[in-house]
Amino acid sequence: MSRARQTVTLTADLVILTIRDGGLCVLLVERKNDPFRGRMALPGGFLRGDEALEQTAARELAEETGLAAEALNLRQVGVYSAPDRDPRRPRVVTCAFLAIAPDLPVPVAGSDARAARWSPVTEAAETALAFDHDRILADAVELARTLLQFSTVATAFCGPEFTIADLREVYETVWGVVLDKPNFHRKVTDADGFVVPTGEKRASLTGRPAALYRAGEAAELVPPMMRSRFGA
Amino acid sequence: MSRARQTVTLTADLVILTIRDGGLCVLLVERKNDPFRGRMALPGGFLRGDEALEQTAARELAEETGLAAEALNLRQVGVYSAPDRDPRRPRVVTCAFLAIAPDLPVPVAGSDARAARWSPVTEAAETALAFDHDRILADAVELARTLLQFSTVATAFCGPEFTIADLREVYETVWGVVLDKPNFHRKVTDADGFVVPTGEKRASLTGRPAALYRAGEAAELVPPMMRSRFGA
DNA sequence: GGAATAGTGTCTCTCAGACACTATTGG
DNA sequence: CCAATAGTGTCTGAGAGACACTATTCC
């Protein structure tokens, strides 16, 4: 039997990242059913007959956050297929997707009744999540860190309009580093198509008001944002 | 029915790349059965009950090339799950893996009777492959190009011992560029853990003999190999 | 010696990083 | 005025790229 070709059940799991209160957070749901009942897990769902996995992920994302997939930069993290990762039969194999969200006003209200909440990734990394979701989360965070280096997705963490300081906070939070303000400012505004000035300014609580920007057209960030020295 | 959760069949497909006669080549097999009988396709196989997909890929790789997976830098390219990608029922979803092989002495002799052969990727890209294998091949080649930039996998294209010129040929072939010999030499020998001199020399047909190297311990290449301007 | 390939020296330009400095707001 | 944040100027050092030059082999 172990040598026979096998049918499996496929799921798409989501690692939805955002920045809240200065920390990188991930959306977790509490499992209401076995296996792993009561344990926190990544949101996800089963593949339907007429879907590709990307659509399954987009559908789940809309259910969990109310946001359209296009805006959230859905990217494949990888496939997790260890035979013992899920005790159910037939085997459950999952494909993980990374989504990057701005700080959402509501913690989340899914269409189903699952208790969903934002959890700092530092905490989540210490908690034992259901299945192999610890590993998936770690892989997704690492992917997000790499993406910040070479793409313009950092703007997806911000709202439609943001200041350079907002954007810098994204890099500092996700990478756990402190960046030089003047150099970051130049780098970002010089990069072609990364940010576009709106002409507006946002008054800060104190100090000089900052110019507002929108995300530019470019997807790739050239030259890449350096990530030489790291922090906690 | 389309809304119901579905069981699928999983396969692992392999994009095995090597360099032959100065060109980047991929291993293709001719399909003996429907669907796509007679069409060229990527080698692959079905997931077995006791395996993870990585093991399925490693097993197929050993069957097709006789090489152990450890040596060949097996990496996940992605999952391909479009509902119409395979006409069979139940649905077939595949996970593609990239493998990088040195120029093998024998074109290939699989344990099964399939006609396998190395095909230049430029040709393969023009041919219509079975299923969505054109797309998978393109994605895998792009991944390989990126990997050369940031990792030391280029040595996997070479045999156990190689010259700096051999390694340079790998970059030039995969990227389709011409690199400056002196600068490449310095870059590679200076990078920490990329190549290790064996102390031996290989006599070339003409000119000064080149020093031989082995692959170093480092997996990541810092600083990365630049890929600023491109060629054909 | 000449042809061919391996490898070194050295200059220039770009860009990351450090950091002094100026600009604009509210108290 | 001061405090605080936004943004500019400028220097330095590392590394990419260009390319002149030296080194070692076979004929």
Short mmCIF file of C-alpha atoms (C1' of nucleotides) in Angstrom, two decimals:
data_model
loop_
_atom_site.label_atom_id
_atom_site.label_comp_id
_atom_site.label_asym_id
_atom_site.label_seq_id
_atom_site.Cartn_x
_atom_site.Cartn_y
_atom_site.Cartn_z
CA MET A 1 0.00 0.00 0.00
CA SER A 2 2.81 2.39 0.78
CA ARG A 3 4.08 1.96 -2.75
CA ALA A 4 0.75 2.66 -4.38
CA ARG A 5 -0.09 6.01 -5.83
CA GLN A 6 -2.26 7.85 -3.43
CA THR A 7 -5.01 10.40 -3.44
CA VAL A 8 -4.66 13.22 -0.95
CA THR A 9 -6.64 16.17 0.28
CA LEU A 10 -5.16 19.56 -0.48
CA THR A 11 -5.43 22.70 1.61
CA ALA A 12 -4.16 26.24 1.21
CA ASP A 13 -2.89 27.79 4.43
CA LEU A 14 -2.36 31.50 4.83
CA VAL A 15 0.35 33.39 6.61
CA ILE A 16 -1.15 36.86 6.79
CA LEU A 17 1.37 39.32 8.14
CA THR A 18 0.80 42.87 9.30
CA ILE A 19 2.41 45.38 11.58
CA ARG A 20 0.55 46.32 14.75
CA ASP A 21 1.83 48.32 17.68
CA GLY A 22 5.31 48.30 16.27
CA GLY A 23 5.52 44.53 16.01
CA LEU A 24 5.19 42.02 13.19
CA CYS A 25 1.96 40.08 13.67
CA VAL A 26 0.38 37.04 12.09
CA LEU A 27 -3.29 36.12 11.93
CA LEU A 28 -4.05 32.92 13.85
CA VAL A 29 -7.29 31.08 14.43
CA GLU A 30 -8.25 28.73 17.20
CA ARG A 31 -9.13 25.26 15.97
CA LYS A 32 -12.65 24.20 16.91
CA ASN A 33 -12.28 20.60 15.78
CA ASP A 34 -9.86 17.75 15.99
CA PRO A 35 -7.12 17.30 15.18
CA PHE A 36 -5.42 19.88 17.38
CA ARG A 37 -8.68 21.18 18.80
CA GLY A 38 -8.10 24.30 20.86
CA ARG A 39 -4.66 24.89 19.41
CA MET A 40 -3.85 28.02 17.41
CA ALA A 41 -3.31 27.51 13.70
CA LEU A 42 -2.89 29.38 10.48
CA PRO A 43 -6.13 30.07 8.67
CA GLY A 44 -6.69 27.86 5.67
CA GLY A 45 -9.18 25.87 3.74
CA PHE A 46 -9.73 22.96 1.44
CA LEU A 47 -9.25 23.05 -2.30
CA ARG A 48 -12.52 22.97 -4.19
CA GLY A 49 -13.14 21.18 -7.44
CA ASP A 50 -13.10 24.19 -9.72
CA GLU A 51 -10.22 26.03 -8.11
CA ALA A 52 -6.48 26.35 -8.32
CA LEU A 53 -4.78 26.64 -4.94
CA GLU A 54 -4.20 30.35 -5.55
CA GLN A 55 -7.96 30.80 -5.68
CA THR A 56 -8.48 28.78 -2.54
CA ALA A 57 -6.01 31.04 -0.79
CA ALA A 58 -7.65 34.19 -2.16
CA ARG A 59 -11.05 32.99 -1.06
CA GLU A 60 -9.85 32.23 2.45
CA LEU A 61 -8.10 35.57 2.60
CA ALA A 62 -11.28 37.42 1.72
CA GLU A 63 -13.18 35.44 4.35
CA GLU A 64 -10.66 36.12 7.07
CA THR A 65 -9.77 39.72 6.39
CA GLY A 66 -12.39 41.03 4.02
CA LEU A 67 -9.61 42.14 1.72
CA ALA A 68 -9.25 41.38 -1.95
CA ALA A 69 -6.36 39.14 -2.86
CA GLU A 70 -5.02 41.45 -5.55
CA ALA A 71 -4.13 44.07 -2.97
CA LEU A 72 -2.33 41.70 -0.69
CA ASN A 73 0.46 40.26 -2.70
CA LEU A 74 -0.34 36.59 -2.33
CA ARG A 75 2.76 34.48 -2.86
CA GLN A 76 3.46 30.78 -2.63
CA VAL A 77 5.69 29.86 0.27
CA GLY A 78 5.91 26.14 -0.37
CA VAL A 79 4.29 22.75 -0.08
CA TYR A 80 4.29 20.73 3.10
CA SER A 81 3.71 17.07 2.50
CA ALA A 82 5.31 15.04 5.29
CA PRO A 83 3.17 11.91 5.61
CA ASP A 84 2.69 12.38 9.35
CA ARG A 85 1.94 16.09 9.33
CA ASP A 86 -1.79 15.50 9.68
CA PRO A 87 -3.26 12.39 11.29
CA ARG A 88 -6.32 12.41 9.06
CA ARG A 89 -7.06 10.08 6.18
CA PRO A 90 -6.79 10.60 3.34
CA ARG A 91 -3.52 12.45 3.78
CA VAL A 92 -3.67 16.21 3.93
CA VAL A 93 -1.01 18.12 2.05
CA THR A 94 -0.92 21.88 2.27
CA CYS A 95 0.41 24.70 0.18
CA ALA A 96 1.27 27.79 2.20
CA PHE A 97 0.75 31.32 0.91
CA LEU A 98 2.12 34.57 2.24
CA ALA A 99 -0.11 37.65 2.33
CA ILE A 100 0.95 41.08 3.46
CA ALA A 101 -1.72 43.34 4.91
CA PRO A 102 -1.86 46.90 6.17
CA ASP A 103 -2.84 47.42 9.79
CA LEU A 104 -6.52 46.51 9.60
CA PRO A 105 -8.97 48.56 11.66
CA VAL A 106 -10.78 45.46 12.99
CA PRO A 107 -8.72 42.62 14.37
CA VAL A 108 -10.77 40.46 12.01
CA ALA A 109 -14.25 39.14 11.66
CA GLY A 110 -14.39 36.06 9.54
CA SER A 111 -17.62 34.93 8.01
CA ASP A 112 -17.39 31.81 10.08
CA ALA A 113 -17.35 31.83 13.85
CA ARG A 114 -13.71 31.00 14.37
CA ALA A 115 -11.88 33.06 16.97
CA ALA A 116 -9.25 34.83 14.95
CA ARG A 117 -6.67 37.20 16.30
CA TRP A 118 -3.42 38.95 15.49
CA SER A 119 -0.52 37.48 17.33
CA PRO A 120 3.04 38.86 17.40
CA VAL A 121 5.24 36.48 15.46
CA THR A 122 7.75 36.43 18.30
CA GLU A 123 5.03 35.00 20.54
CA ALA A 124 3.68 32.69 17.87
CA ALA A 125 7.14 31.32 17.27
CA GLU A 126 7.31 30.25 20.90
CA THR A 127 3.84 28.76 20.98
CA ALA A 128 3.30 25.28 19.62
CA LEU A 129 0.95 25.77 16.71
CA ALA A 130 -1.18 23.04 15.17
CA PHE A 131 0.31 20.69 12.57
CA ASP A 132 3.61 21.94 11.14
CA HIS A 133 2.44 25.54 11.21
CA ASP A 134 5.45 26.64 13.26
CA ARG A 135 7.68 25.66 10.42
CA ILE A 136 5.40 27.21 7.81
CA LEU A 137 5.30 30.47 9.76
CA ALA A 138 9.08 30.56 10.04
CA ASP A 139 9.48 29.92 6.32
CA ALA A 140 6.94 32.60 5.44
CA VAL A 141 8.57 35.20 7.66
CA GLU A 142 11.91 34.43 6.12
CA LEU A 143 10.35 34.83 2.68
CA ALA A 144 8.85 38.16 3.68
CA ARG A 145 12.25 39.36 4.87
CA THR A 146 13.81 38.42 1.56
CA LEU A 147 10.98 40.01 -0.40
CA LEU A 148 11.53 43.33 1.35
CA GLN A 149 15.06 43.27 0.04
CA PHE A 150 14.32 42.81 -3.62
CA SER A 151 10.75 43.93 -4.16
CA THR A 152 8.53 46.85 -3.33
CA VAL A 153 6.06 44.82 -1.25
CA ALA A 154 6.93 46.77 1.88
CA THR A 155 4.31 49.29 0.76
CA ALA A 156 1.69 46.55 1.18
CA PHE A 157 2.22 46.80 4.94
CA CYS A 158 1.21 50.45 4.79
CA GLY A 159 -2.13 52.02 3.95
CA PRO A 160 -2.76 53.67 0.58
CA GLU A 161 -0.86 56.74 1.73
CA PHE A 162 2.18 56.67 3.96
CA THR A 163 5.24 58.62 4.97
CA ILE A 164 8.82 57.56 4.46
CA ALA A 165 9.01 57.07 8.21
CA ASP A 166 6.09 54.61 8.01
CA LEU A 167 7.90 52.66 5.36
CA ARG A 168 11.11 52.68 7.32
CA GLU A 169 9.26 51.32 10.31
CA VAL A 170 8.16 48.38 8.16
CA TYR A 171 11.74 47.48 7.33
CA GLU A 172 12.92 48.02 10.86
CA THR A 173 10.14 45.88 12.30
CA VAL A 174 10.34 43.00 9.85
CA TRP A 175 14.12 42.88 9.82
CA GLY A 176 14.58 43.75 13.48
CA VAL A 177 17.16 46.38 12.71
CA VAL A 178 17.57 50.12 13.05
CA LEU A 179 18.15 51.91 9.76
CA ASP A 180 19.74 55.26 9.15
CA LYS A 181 16.93 57.75 8.50
CA PRO A 182 18.69 60.02 6.02
CA ASN A 183 20.08 57.18 3.94
CA PHE A 184 16.78 55.33 3.92
CA HIS A 185 14.96 58.41 2.76
CA ARG A 186 17.31 58.95 -0.15
CA LYS A 187 17.36 55.30 -1.11
CA VAL A 188 13.59 55.01 -1.23
CA THR A 189 12.89 58.27 -3.02
CA ASP A 190 15.68 57.63 -5.54
CA ALA A 191 14.57 54.08 -6.39
CA ASP A 192 12.60 54.12 -9.60
CA GLY A 193 8.88 53.52 -9.13
CA PHE A 194 9.04 52.53 -5.47
CA VAL A 195 7.10 55.48 -4.02
CA VAL A 196 5.26 58.39 -5.62
CA PRO A 197 4.75 61.67 -3.76
CA THR A 198 1.12 62.70 -3.43
CA GLY A 199 1.98 66.32 -2.73
CA GLU A 200 0.15 66.14 0.58
CA LYS A 201 1.70 66.27 4.01
CA ARG A 202 0.75 64.59 7.23
CA ALA A 203 1.12 66.55 10.44
CA SER A 204 2.89 64.48 13.04
CA LEU A 205 2.19 64.93 16.72
CA THR A 206 5.39 66.84 16.99
CA GLY A 207 8.01 68.07 14.58
CA ARG A 208 7.98 68.91 10.90
CA PRO A 209 5.12 67.35 8.87
CA ALA A 210 6.14 64.51 6.60
CA ALA A 211 5.39 64.29 2.89
CA LEU A 212 2.92 61.56 1.91
CA TYR A 213 3.56 58.92 -0.73
CA ARG A 214 1.67 56.24 -2.60
CA ALA A 215 3.07 52.90 -3.80
CA GLY A 216 4.72 53.19 -7.20
CA GLU A 217 4.33 50.98 -10.23
CA ALA A 218 7.57 49.03 -9.89
CA ALA A 219 7.38 45.53 -8.41
CA GLU A 220 11.08 44.90 -8.30
CA LEU A 221 13.34 47.08 -6.22
CA VAL A 222 16.55 48.07 -7.98
CA PRO A 223 18.99 48.42 -6.51
CA PRO A 224 17.88 46.13 -3.67
CA MET A 225 17.57 47.32 -0.10
CA MET A 226 20.64 46.17 1.75
CA ARG A 227 20.31 43.98 4.77
CA SER A 228 23.91 43.76 5.80
CA ARG A 229 23.84 44.04 9.54
CA PHE A 230 21.03 42.57 11.53
CA GLY A 231 19.49 42.94 14.92
CA ALA A 232 17.29 41.01 17.29
CA MET B 1 -19.81 19.30 -6.52
CA SER B 2 -17.47 22.09 -7.46
CA ARG B 3 -17.83 23.49 -3.97
CA ALA B 4 -17.01 20.22 -2.28
CA ARG B 5 -13.63 19.47 -0.88
CA GLN B 6 -11.79 17.27 -3.24
CA THR B 7 -9.19 14.55 -3.24
CA VAL B 8 -6.44 14.88 -5.80
CA THR B 9 -3.48 12.92 -7.04
CA LEU B 10 -0.09 14.46 -6.39
CA THR B 11 2.99 14.20 -8.54
CA ALA B 12 6.51 15.52 -8.25
CA ASP B 13 7.98 16.76 -11.53
CA LEU B 14 11.67 17.33 -12.01
CA VAL B 15 13.47 20.03 -13.90
CA ILE B 16 16.97 18.57 -14.12
CA LEU B 17 19.35 21.11 -15.57
CA THR B 18 22.88 20.55 -16.77
CA ILE B 19 25.34 22.14 -19.15
CA ARG B 20 26.24 20.21 -22.27
CA ASP B 21 28.16 21.44 -25.29
CA GLY B 22 28.13 24.96 -23.96
CA GLY B 23 24.35 25.11 -23.63
CA LEU B 24 21.90 24.83 -20.75
CA CYS B 25 20.01 21.56 -21.13
CA VAL B 26 17.02 19.97 -19.45
CA LEU B 27 16.16 16.29 -19.17
CA LEU B 28 12.95 15.44 -21.01
CA VAL B 29 11.14 12.15 -21.47
CA GLU B 30 8.74 11.09 -24.17
CA ARG B 31 5.33 10.17 -22.86
CA LYS B 32 4.30 6.61 -23.66
CA ASN B 33 0.73 6.97 -22.48
CA ASP B 34 -2.17 9.32 -22.70
CA PRO B 35 -2.66 12.08 -21.96
CA PHE B 36 -0.14 13.77 -24.25
CA ARG B 37 1.17 10.48 -25.62
CA GLY B 38 4.25 11.08 -27.77
CA ARG B 39 4.81 14.56 -26.39
CA MET B 40 7.96 15.46 -24.49
CA ALA B 41 7.51 16.09 -20.79
CA LEU B 42 9.44 16.65 -17.60
CA PRO B 43 10.23 13.44 -15.73
CA GLY B 44 8.08 12.93 -12.69
CA GLY B 45 6.19 10.45 -10.65
CA PHE B 46 3.33 9.90 -8.28
CA LEU B 47 3.49 10.47 -4.56
CA ARG B 48 3.51 7.24 -2.58
CA GLY B 49 1.81 6.66 0.70
CA ASP B 50 4.85 6.82 2.92
CA GLU B 51 6.62 9.68 1.20
CA ALA B 52 6.88 13.43 1.32
CA LEU B 53 7.06 15.06 -2.10
CA GLU B 54 10.77 15.71 -1.59
CA GLN B 55 11.29 11.97 -1.36
CA THR B 56 9.21 11.35 -4.45
CA ALA B 57 11.40 13.81 -6.31
CA ALA B 58 14.59 12.26 -4.96
CA ARG B 59 13.44 8.81 -5.97
CA GLU B 60 12.58 9.93 -9.49
CA LEU B 61 15.89 11.72 -9.74
CA ALA B 62 17.80 8.58 -8.82
CA GLU B 63 15.80 6.59 -11.35
CA GLU B 64 16.40 9.06 -14.15
CA THR B 65 19.99 10.03 -13.57
CA GLY B 66 21.39 7.47 -11.15
CA LEU B 67 22.50 10.33 -8.94
CA ALA B 68 21.80 10.77 -5.27
CA ALA B 69 19.53 13.64 -4.38
CA GLU B 70 21.87 15.09 -1.77
CA ALA B 71 24.43 15.97 -4.40
CA LEU B 72 21.99 17.67 -6.70
CA ASN B 73 20.53 20.51 -4.73
CA LEU B 74 16.87 19.62 -5.01
CA ARG B 75 14.71 22.69 -4.53
CA GLN B 76 11.00 23.32 -4.69
CA VAL B 77 9.97 25.47 -7.62
CA GLY B 78 6.28 25.64 -6.90
CA VAL B 79 2.91 23.96 -7.07
CA TYR B 80 0.83 23.85 -10.21
CA SER B 81 -2.82 23.22 -9.52
CA ALA B 82 -4.92 24.72 -12.30
CA PRO B 83 -8.02 22.54 -12.50
CA ASP B 84 -7.62 21.96 -16.23
CA ARG B 85 -3.89 21.27 -16.28
CA ASP B 86 -4.44 17.52 -16.54
CA PRO B 87 -7.55 15.96 -18.05
CA ARG B 88 -7.42 12.95 -15.74
CA ARG B 89 -9.67 12.26 -12.81
CA PRO B 90 -9.10 12.62 -9.99
CA ARG B 91 -7.33 15.89 -10.53
CA VAL B 92 -3.57 15.81 -10.77
CA VAL B 93 -1.67 18.54 -8.99
CA THR B 94 2.09 18.68 -9.29
CA CYS B 95 4.92 20.10 -7.29
CA ALA B 96 7.95 20.96 -9.40
CA PHE B 97 11.52 20.54 -8.17
CA LEU B 98 14.71 21.93 -9.59
CA ALA B 99 17.82 19.75 -9.70
CA ILE B 100 21.22 20.84 -10.91
CA ALA B 101 23.47 18.15 -12.33
CA PRO B 102 27.02 18.04 -13.65
CA ASP B 103 27.48 16.98 -17.25
CA LEU B 104 26.66 13.29 -16.96
CA PRO B 105 28.70 10.83 -18.99
CA VAL B 106 25.63 8.91 -20.20
CA PRO B 107 22.69 10.86 -21.58
CA VAL B 108 20.62 8.83 -19.14
CA ALA B 109 19.38 5.33 -18.65
CA GLY B 110 16.33 5.22 -16.48
CA SER B 111 15.24 2.03 -14.84
CA ASP B 112 12.07 2.19 -16.87
CA ALA B 113 12.01 2.11 -20.63
CA ARG B 114 11.16 5.72 -21.26
CA ALA B 115 13.14 7.52 -23.92
CA ALA B 116 14.91 10.26 -22.01
CA ARG B 117 17.21 12.84 -23.49
CA TRP B 118 18.92 16.12 -22.77
CA SER B 119 17.37 18.96 -24.67
CA PRO B 120 18.68 22.52 -24.86
CA VAL B 121 16.32 24.76 -22.92
CA THR B 122 16.16 27.17 -25.82
CA GLU B 123 14.73 24.37 -27.97
CA ALA B 124 12.50 23.04 -25.22
CA ALA B 125 11.10 26.52 -24.69
CA GLU B 126 9.93 26.58 -28.29
CA THR B 127 8.50 23.08 -28.25
CA ALA B 128 5.07 22.51 -26.81
CA LEU B 129 5.64 20.26 -23.83
CA ALA B 130 2.98 18.13 -22.19
CA PHE B 131 0.66 19.62 -19.59
CA ASP B 132 1.89 23.00 -18.26
CA HIS B 133 5.50 21.88 -18.38
CA ASP B 134 6.51 24.85 -20.54
CA ARG B 135 5.55 27.13 -17.72
CA ILE B 136 7.19 24.95 -15.09
CA LEU B 137 10.41 24.85 -17.10
CA ALA B 138 10.42 28.62 -17.49
CA ASP B 139 9.85 29.11 -13.76
CA ALA B 140 12.59 26.63 -12.88
CA VAL B 141 15.13 28.25 -15.18
CA GLU B 142 14.34 31.62 -13.71
CA LEU B 143 14.82 30.15 -10.24
CA ALA B 144 18.16 28.68 -11.28
CA ARG B 145 19.28 32.07 -12.57
CA THR B 146 18.39 33.70 -9.29
CA LEU B 147 20.07 30.95 -7.28
CA LEU B 148 23.34 31.50 -9.11
CA GLN B 149 23.25 35.05 -7.91
CA PHE B 150 22.87 34.42 -4.22
CA SER B 151 24.04 30.88 -3.60
CA THR B 152 26.98 28.69 -4.43
CA VAL B 153 24.96 26.12 -6.40
CA ALA B 154 26.85 26.93 -9.58
CA THR B 155 29.41 24.37 -8.44
CA ALA B 156 26.71 21.70 -8.74
CA PHE B 157 26.87 22.14 -12.52
CA CYS B 158 30.54 21.17 -12.40
CA GLY B 159 32.13 17.88 -11.47
CA PRO B 160 33.85 17.35 -8.12
CA GLU B 161 36.88 19.26 -9.38
CA PHE B 162 36.74 22.21 -11.69
CA THR B 163 38.63 25.27 -12.82
CA ILE B 164 37.55 28.86 -12.39
CA ALA B 165 36.99 28.95 -16.14
CA ASP B 166 34.57 26.00 -15.83
CA LEU B 167 32.64 27.87 -13.17
CA ARG B 168 32.61 31.03 -15.22
CA GLU B 169 31.19 29.08 -18.14
CA VAL B 170 28.31 28.01 -15.90
CA TYR B 171 27.39 31.60 -15.16
CA GLU B 172 27.84 32.70 -18.74
CA THR B 173 25.71 29.86 -20.06
CA VAL B 174 22.88 30.08 -17.57
CA TRP B 175 22.71 33.85 -17.63
CA GLY B 176 23.51 34.22 -21.31
CA VAL B 177 26.11 36.87 -20.67
CA VAL B 178 29.84 37.31 -21.08
CA LEU B 179 31.70 37.99 -17.85
CA ASP B 180 35.06 39.61 -17.36
CA LYS B 181 37.59 36.84 -16.69
CA PRO B 182 39.91 38.68 -14.30
CA ASN B 183 37.10 40.12 -12.20
CA PHE B 184 35.25 36.80 -12.05
CA HIS B 185 38.39 35.05 -10.90
CA ARG B 186 38.95 37.48 -8.07
CA LYS B 187 35.33 37.54 -7.05
CA VAL B 188 35.08 33.76 -6.81
CA THR B 189 38.36 33.15 -5.06
CA ASP B 190 37.75 35.99 -2.61
CA ALA B 191 34.22 34.89 -1.67
CA ASP B 192 34.33 33.01 1.60
CA GLY B 193 33.75 29.27 1.26
CA PHE B 194 32.70 29.31 -2.39
CA VAL B 195 35.64 27.36 -3.82
CA VAL B 196 38.59 25.60 -2.23
CA PRO B 197 41.85 25.06 -4.14
CA THR B 198 42.90 21.44 -4.38
CA GLY B 199 46.51 22.30 -5.16
CA GLU B 200 46.29 20.38 -8.42
CA LYS B 201 46.32 21.83 -11.91
CA ARG B 202 44.59 20.76 -15.05
CA ALA B 203 46.49 21.06 -18.31
CA SER B 204 44.36 22.74 -20.91
CA LEU B 205 44.76 21.89 -24.57
CA THR B 206 46.65 25.10 -24.98
CA GLY B 207 47.87 27.79 -22.66
CA ARG B 208 48.77 27.88 -19.01
CA PRO B 209 47.29 25.07 -16.87
CA ALA B 210 44.48 26.16 -14.57
CA ALA B 211 44.34 25.54 -10.85
CA LEU B 212 41.65 23.07 -9.75
CA TYR B 213 39.06 23.76 -7.08
CA ARG B 214 36.43 21.90 -5.12
CA ALA B 215 33.11 23.29 -3.91
CA GLY B 216 33.44 25.04 -0.55
CA GLU B 217 31.29 24.74 2.54
CA ALA B 218 29.31 27.92 2.12
CA ALA B 219 25.79 27.65 0.71
CA GLU B 220 25.09 31.34 0.52
CA LEU B 221 27.22 33.58 -1.67
CA VAL B 222 28.20 36.84 -0.03
CA PRO B 223 28.50 39.24 -1.58
CA PRO B 224 26.16 38.02 -4.32
CA MET B 225 27.28 37.61 -7.90
CA MET B 226 26.04 40.63 -9.78
CA ARG B 227 23.79 40.20 -12.76
CA SER B 228 23.47 43.77 -13.83
CA ARG B 229 23.51 43.67 -17.59
CA PHE B 230 22.18 40.69 -19.45
CA GLY B 231 22.61 39.09 -22.82
CA ALA B 232 20.66 36.81 -25.14
"C1'" DG C 1 59.79 33.45 -30.35
"C1'" DG C 2 54.28 33.22 -30.88
"C1'" DA C 3 49.72 31.74 -29.59
"C1'" DA C 4 46.70 30.71 -26.14
"C1'" DT C 5 44.85 30.54 -21.64
"C1'" DA C 6 45.51 31.70 -16.37
"C1'" DG C 7 45.86 35.01 -13.24
"C1'" DT C 8 47.34 40.01 -10.98
"C1'" DG C 9 47.43 45.16 -10.55
"C1'" DT C 10 45.19 49.19 -10.67
"C1'" DC C 11 42.03 52.74 -11.83
"C1'" DT C 12 37.25 54.58 -11.84
"C1'" DC C 13 32.51 54.89 -10.67
"C1'" DT C 14 28.60 53.64 -7.94
"C1'" DC C 15 26.53 53.06 -3.91
"C1'" DA C 16 26.01 51.86 1.22
"C1'" DG C 17 26.79 53.82 5.52
"C1'" DA C 18 28.13 57.44 8.91
"C1'" DC C 19 26.95 61.58 10.44
"C1'" DA C 20 26.98 66.84 10.48
"C1'" DC C 21 23.83 69.88 9.13
"C1'" DT C 22 19.50 72.45 7.67
"C1'" DA C 23 14.17 72.79 7.54
"C1'" DT C 24 9.64 73.01 9.53
"C1'" DT C 25 6.40 72.28 12.77
"C1'" DG C 26 4.35 72.92 18.00
"C1'" DG C 27 5.06 74.55 22.53
"C1'" DC D 1 13.84 80.20 22.52
"C1'" DC D 2 13.64 74.50 22.75
"C1'" DA D 3 12.16 69.88 21.39
"C1'" DA D 4 11.09 66.89 17.98
"C1'" DT D 5 10.77 64.99 13.56
"C1'" DA D 6 11.76 65.62 8.23
"C1'" DG D 7 14.96 65.93 4.98
"C1'" DT D 8 19.91 67.41 2.60
"C1'" DG D 9 25.06 67.49 2.03
"C1'" DT D 10 29.17 65.33 2.12
"C1'" DC D 11 32.77 62.24 3.20
"C1'" DT D 12 34.59 57.40 3.32
"C1'" DG D 13 35.16 52.73 2.21
"C1'" DA D 14 33.80 48.44 -0.32
"C1'" DG D 15 33.05 46.45 -4.32
"C1'" DA D 16 31.79 46.08 -9.60
"C1'" DG D 17 33.63 46.72 -13.95
"C1'" DA D 18 37.20 48.03 -17.41
"C1'" DC D 19 41.35 46.80 -18.98
"C1'" DA D 20 46.63 46.85 -19.06
"C1'" DC D 21 49.72 43.75 -17.70
"C1'" DT D 22 52.32 39.45 -16.09
"C1'" DA D 23 52.67 34.14 -15.86
"C1'" DT D 24 52.87 29.57 -17.70
"C1'" DT D 25 52.13 26.25 -20.84
"C1'" DC D 26 52.61 23.98 -25.96
"C1'" DC D 27 54.06 24.60 -30.59
#
